[in-house]
PDB file of C-alpha atoms in Angstrom:
ATOM      1  CA  ILE A 624      15.837 169.793  24.251  1.00 60.00           C
ATOM      2  CA  ILE A 625      14.826 170.509  20.425  1.00 62.00           C
ATOM      3  CA  GLU A 626      12.637 168.345  18.893  1.00 60.00           C
ATOM      4  CA  THR A 627      13.679 168.044  15.128  1.00 64.00           C
ATOM      5  CA  LYS A 628      13.322 166.610  11.683  1.00 64.00           C
ATOM      6  CA  LEU A 629      15.887 165.375   9.634  1.00 65.00           C
ATOM      7  CA  GLU A 630      14.631 164.390   6.322  1.00 68.00           C
ATOM      8  CA  LYS A 631      16.896 162.479   3.709  1.00 72.00           C
ATOM      9  CA  ARG A 632      16.479 162.931  -0.756  1.00 76.00           C
ATOM     10  CA  ARG A 633      16.679 160.151  -2.112  1.00 72.00           C
ATOM     11  CA  ASP A 634      16.778 160.099  -5.892  1.00 77.00           C
ATOM     12  CA  LYS A 635      12.890 162.084  -6.931  1.00 79.00           C
ATOM     13  CA  HIS A 636      12.028 161.614  -2.960  1.00 77.00           C
ATOM     14  CA  THR A 637      12.695 162.668   0.465  1.00 77.00           C
ATOM     15  CA  VAL A 638      12.716 160.018   3.088  1.00 71.00           C
ATOM     16  CA  THR A 639      12.170 160.935   7.402  1.00 67.00           C
ATOM     17  CA  VAL A 640      15.526 159.991   8.949  1.00 65.00           C
ATOM     18  CA  PHE A 641      14.259 161.422  12.130  1.00 66.00           C
ATOM     19  CA  ASP A 642      11.630 162.914  13.498  1.00 70.00           C
ATOM     20  CA  GLY A 643      10.965 162.950  17.421  1.00 74.00           C
ATOM     21  CA  VAL A 644      13.324 165.441  20.453  1.00 76.00           C
ATOM     22  CA  ILE A 645      16.767 165.677  20.743  1.00 79.00           C
ATOM     23  CA  VAL A 646      17.532 166.158  24.170  1.00 84.00           C
ATOM     24  CA  ARG A 647      22.231 166.360  24.041  1.00 86.00           C
ATOM     25  CA  ILE A 648      23.452 166.810  27.920  1.00 88.00           C
ATOM     26  CA  LYS A 649      27.215 167.606  28.496  1.00 88.00           C
ATOM     27  CA  MET A 650      28.389 165.069  31.722  1.00 84.00           C
ATOM     28  CA  ASN A 651      30.188 167.356  34.297  1.00 82.00           C
ATOM     29  CA  LYS A 652      32.610 163.124  34.333  1.00 79.00           C
ATOM     30  CA  GLU A 653      35.104 163.088  31.083  1.00 78.00           C
ATOM     31  CA  PHE A 654      34.744 159.494  29.480  1.00 79.00           C
ATOM     32  CA  SER A 655      36.196 157.522  26.519  1.00 79.00           C
ATOM     33  CA  GLY A 656      33.933 155.903  24.235  1.00 84.00           C
ATOM     34  CA  HIS A 657      30.839 154.824  22.614  1.00 90.00           C
ATOM     35  CA  THR A 658      27.926 153.226  24.097  1.00 91.00           C
ATOM     36  CA  VAL A 659      24.516 153.031  22.239  1.00 90.00           C
ATOM     37  CA  VAL A 660      21.193 151.637  24.289  1.00 92.00           C
ATOM     38  CA  LYS A 661      18.143 151.831  21.638  1.00 88.00           C
ATOM     39  CA  THR A 662      14.493 150.065  20.579  1.00 85.00           C
ATOM     40  CA  ASP A 663      15.360 146.634  19.847  1.00 79.00           C
ATOM     41  CA  SER A 664      15.362 146.083  16.314  1.00 67.00           C
ATOM     42  CA  LEU A 665      15.556 142.933  13.993  1.00 58.00           C
ATOM     43  CA  LEU A 666      18.935 143.981  11.803  1.00 54.00           C
ATOM     44  CA  LYS A 667      20.927 143.618  15.107  1.00 52.00           C
ATOM     45  CA  LEU A 668      23.963 143.880  12.431  1.00 51.00           C
ATOM     46  CA  ASP A 669      22.793 147.864  11.971  1.00 59.00           C
ATOM     47  CA  ILE A 670      26.539 148.993  13.450  1.00 63.00           C
ATOM     48  CA  PRO A 671      28.064 151.652  10.594  1.00 62.00           C
ATOM     49  CA  ILE A 672      30.434 150.709   8.849  1.00 63.00           C
ATOM     50  CA  GLY A 673      33.760 151.147  10.019  1.00 66.00           C
ATOM     51  CA  SER A 674      32.570 152.028  13.303  1.00 76.00           C
ATOM     52  CA  LYS A 675      33.951 150.899  16.321  1.00 86.00           C
ATOM     53  CA  LEU A 676      30.768 149.753  18.409  1.00 89.00           C
ATOM     54  CA  ARG A 677      30.162 145.726  18.362  1.00 89.00           C
ATOM     55  CA  HIS A 678      26.601 144.247  19.914  1.00 88.00           C
ATOM     56  CA  THR A 679      27.216 142.968  23.635  1.00 88.00           C
ATOM     57  CA  THR A 680      24.543 141.226  25.742  1.00 88.00           C
ATOM     58  CA  LEU A 681      23.759 141.380  29.199  1.00 88.00           C
ATOM     59  CA  GLU A 682      22.198 138.588  31.045  1.00 87.00           C
ATOM     60  CA  ASP A 683      18.646 140.562  31.318  1.00 88.00           C
ATOM     61  CA  VAL A 684      17.009 139.065  29.251  1.00 90.00           C
ATOM     62  CA  GLU A 685      13.962 141.334  29.840  1.00 92.00           C
ATOM     63  CA  PHE A 686      16.486 144.421  28.667  1.00 93.00           C
ATOM     64  CA  GLU A 687      18.128 141.748  26.133  1.00 89.00           C
ATOM     65  CA  ASN A 688      13.778 141.613  24.828  1.00 90.00           C
ATOM     66  CA  LYS A 689      13.868 145.311  24.416  1.00 91.00           C
ATOM     67  CA  PHE A 690      17.049 145.995  24.105  1.00 91.00           C
ATOM     68  CA  ASP A 691      20.208 146.695  21.521  1.00 91.00           C
ATOM     69  CA  VAL A 692      23.454 147.384  23.195  1.00 93.00           C
ATOM     70  CA  LEU A 693      26.292 148.640  20.985  1.00 91.00           C
ATOM     71  CA  THR A 694      30.017 150.380  22.034  1.00 92.00           C
ATOM     72  CA  ASP A 695      32.753 150.050  21.540  1.00 92.00           C
ATOM     73  CA  ASN A 696      34.403 149.143  25.125  1.00 89.00           C
ATOM     74  CA  GLU A 697      32.129 146.832  26.858  1.00 90.00           C
ATOM     75  CA  LEU A 698      33.699 146.879  30.524  1.00 88.00           C
ATOM     76  CA  MET A 699      31.873 150.309  30.513  1.00 88.00           C
ATOM     77  CA  ALA A 700      28.952 149.493  28.843  1.00 90.00           C
ATOM     78  CA  MET A 701      28.619 146.464  31.951  1.00 89.00           C
ATOM     79  CA  ARG A 702      29.484 149.045  34.304  1.00 88.00           C
ATOM     80  CA  ILE A 703      27.300 151.758  33.237  1.00 90.00           C
ATOM     81  CA  LEU A 704      24.356 150.002  32.639  1.00 93.00           C
ATOM     82  CA  THR A 705      23.077 148.319  36.549  1.00 93.00           C
ATOM     83  CA  PRO A 706      20.057 147.089  36.755  1.00 94.00           C
ATOM     84  CA  ASP A 707      18.648 149.902  38.991  1.00 95.00           C
ATOM     85  CA  LEU A 708      19.805 151.868  35.475  1.00 94.00           C
ATOM     86  CA  THR A 709      18.368 148.855  32.976  1.00 95.00           C
ATOM     87  CA  ASN A 710      14.557 148.782  35.027  1.00 95.00           C
ATOM     88  CA  LEU A 711      14.734 151.897  34.673  1.00 94.00           C
ATOM     89  CA  ILE A 712      14.803 152.660  30.743  1.00 93.00           C
ATOM     90  CA  ILE A 713      13.093 149.221  30.344  1.00 93.00           C
ATOM     91  CA  ASP A 714      10.320 151.663  33.076  1.00 91.00           C
ATOM     92  CA  LEU A 715      10.409 154.784  30.057  1.00 88.00           C
ATOM     93  CA  HIS A 716      10.563 152.604  27.208  1.00 88.00           C
ATOM     94  CA  ASP A 717       6.974 150.745  29.457  1.00 88.00           C
ATOM     95  CA  ASN A 718       5.613 153.827  30.044  1.00 83.00           C
ATOM     96  CA  PHE A 719       5.245 155.581  26.137  1.00 78.00           C
ATOM     97  CA  GLY A 720       6.773 152.784  23.821  1.00 74.00           C
ATOM     98  CA  PHE A 721       8.008 155.034  21.533  1.00 72.00           C
ATOM     99  CA  PHE A 722      11.451 154.167  20.239  1.00 79.00           C
ATOM    100  CA  PHE A 723      14.079 155.854  21.201  1.00 82.00           C
ATOM    101  CA  GLU A 724      18.441 155.692  22.223  1.00 86.00           C
ATOM    102  CA  ILE A 725      20.813 156.531  25.021  1.00 91.00           C
ATOM    103  CA  LYS A 726      23.859 157.610  23.519  1.00 91.00           C
ATOM    104  CA  LEU A 727      27.238 158.235  26.147  1.00 91.00           C
ATOM    105  CA  ILE A 728      30.270 159.147  23.530  1.00 89.00           C
ATOM    106  CA  ASN A 729      32.872 160.968  25.092  1.00 86.00           C
ATOM    107  CA  GLY A 730      31.931 162.499  27.728  1.00 86.00           C
ATOM    108  CA  LEU A 731      28.165 163.632  26.688  1.00 90.00           C
ATOM    109  CA  LEU A 732      24.758 161.718  27.440  1.00 90.00           C
ATOM    110  CA  PHE A 733      21.905 162.507  24.790  1.00 89.00           C
ATOM    111  CA  PHE A 734      18.828 160.887  24.495  1.00 86.00           C
ATOM    112  CA  ARG A 735      16.838 160.528  21.230  1.00 82.00           C
ATOM    113  CA  PHE A 736      12.783 159.942  20.485  1.00 79.00           C
ATOM    114  CA  HIS A 737      11.200 159.329  17.965  1.00 71.00           C
ATOM    115  CA  SER A 738       8.089 160.487  18.972  1.00 65.00           C
ATOM    116  CA  ASP A 739       6.878 162.324  15.778  1.00 58.00           C
ATOM    117  CA  THR A 740       5.125 165.920  17.105  1.00 58.00           C
ATOM    118  CA  LEU A 741       5.466 165.991  20.705  1.00 57.00           C
ATOM    119  CA  PHE A 742       5.414 169.789  21.998  1.00 58.00           C
ATOM    120  CA  GLU A 743       2.774 170.617  19.873  1.00 64.00           C
ATOM    121  CA  PRO A 744       0.620 172.769  22.165  1.00 64.00           C
ATOM    122  CA  SER A 745      -3.481 171.883  21.108  1.00 66.00           C
ATOM    123  CA  PRO A 746      -4.747 175.226  23.047  1.00 69.00           C
ATOM    124  CA  ASP A 747      -8.494 174.684  21.296  1.00 76.00           C
ATOM    125  CA  ASN A 748      -8.452 170.835  23.391  1.00 76.00           C
ATOM    126  CA  VAL A 749      -7.828 171.611  26.704  1.00 77.00           C
ATOM    127  CA  ARG A 750      -8.143 168.654  27.950  1.00 79.00           C
ATOM    128  CA  LYS A 751      -5.298 167.244  25.540  1.00 75.00           C
ATOM    129  CA  GLU A 752      -3.511 169.600  26.642  1.00 74.00           C
ATOM    130  CA  ALA A 753      -3.289 168.523  30.259  1.00 77.00           C
ATOM    131  CA  LEU A 754      -2.687 164.957  29.005  1.00 76.00           C
ATOM    132  CA  ASP A 755       0.278 166.241  26.021  1.00 74.00           C
ATOM    133  CA  ILE A 756       1.245 167.986  30.056  1.00 76.00           C
ATOM    134  CA  ALA A 757       1.840 165.640  32.735  1.00 79.00           C
ATOM    135  CA  PHE A 758       2.546 162.536  29.137  1.00 77.00           C
ATOM    136  CA  TYR A 759       6.167 164.824  28.669  1.00 77.00           C
ATOM    137  CA  PHE A 760       6.127 165.646  32.461  1.00 81.00           C
ATOM    138  CA  THR A 761       6.377 161.946  32.793  1.00 83.00           C
ATOM    139  CA  MET A 762       8.942 161.180  30.395  1.00 81.00           C
ATOM    140  CA  LEU A 763      11.201 163.999  31.257  1.00 83.00           C
ATOM    141  CA  ASP A 764      10.631 162.886  35.417  1.00 88.00           C
ATOM    142  CA  GLY A 765      12.465 159.373  33.225  1.00 87.00           C
ATOM    143  CA  MET A 766      14.724 161.091  31.939  1.00 86.00           C
ATOM    144  CA  LYS A 767      15.774 162.794  35.651  1.00 89.00           C
ATOM    145  CA  LYS A 768      16.074 159.034  37.364  1.00 93.00           C
ATOM    146  CA  ILE A 769      18.034 158.247  34.194  1.00 90.00           C
ATOM    147  CA  ILE A 770      20.795 160.659  34.108  1.00 89.00           C
ATOM    148  CA  ALA A 771      21.080 160.886  37.997  1.00 91.00           C
ATOM    149  CA  GLU A 772      22.172 156.809  37.503  1.00 92.00           C
ATOM    150  CA  ILE A 773      24.269 157.081  34.305  1.00 90.00           C
ATOM    151  CA  VAL A 774      25.790 160.067  36.979  1.00 88.00           C
ATOM    152  CA  LYS A 775      25.995 157.778  39.527  1.00 90.00           C
ATOM    153  CA  ASN A 776      27.140 154.203  37.318  1.00 88.00           C
ATOM    154  CA  LEU A 777      29.868 157.507  36.226  1.00 85.00           C
ATOM    155  CA  ASN A 778      31.689 157.970  39.304  1.00 84.00           C
ATOM    156  CA  ASP A 779      31.462 154.513  40.758  1.00 81.00           C
ATOM    157  CA  PHE A 780      33.072 153.899  37.220  1.00 71.00           C
ATOM    158  CA  LYS A 781      36.854 154.467  37.054  1.00 63.00           C
ATOM    159  CA  VAL A 782      37.127 156.400  33.253  1.00 54.00           C
TER     160      VAL A 782
END
């Protein structure tokens, strides 16, 4: 888990590209392919130029209204993104409300939370500190459930 801020210089000013938390996990099961689940954006065509990723539509209407799925392996995406997993992702989204992304790529799992500063201590405000800790544990618990479901689905799917 790393908290980071990524900025990009443009002409005479700096633009924040990402500010939040990134979690990187090496999966025990090797798989090829690239699938991205991210909070729904107005621009469905924000696929990098030259990328083999394509927008994929799932049957779950609530999930489709909240998330975009991009993949270069539609079969793998459909087998991994089961109704149980999509419900867990919706729960995480509804609990936290900020933009996030889950990426599966060549044996790695990434979570990216666009959350501003999360792990900033508040020693002079004990109540805020307690609420922050509860928030982090709830977020980590949601991630743990999603990871367990992804592992189960990868084991069920012959990659």
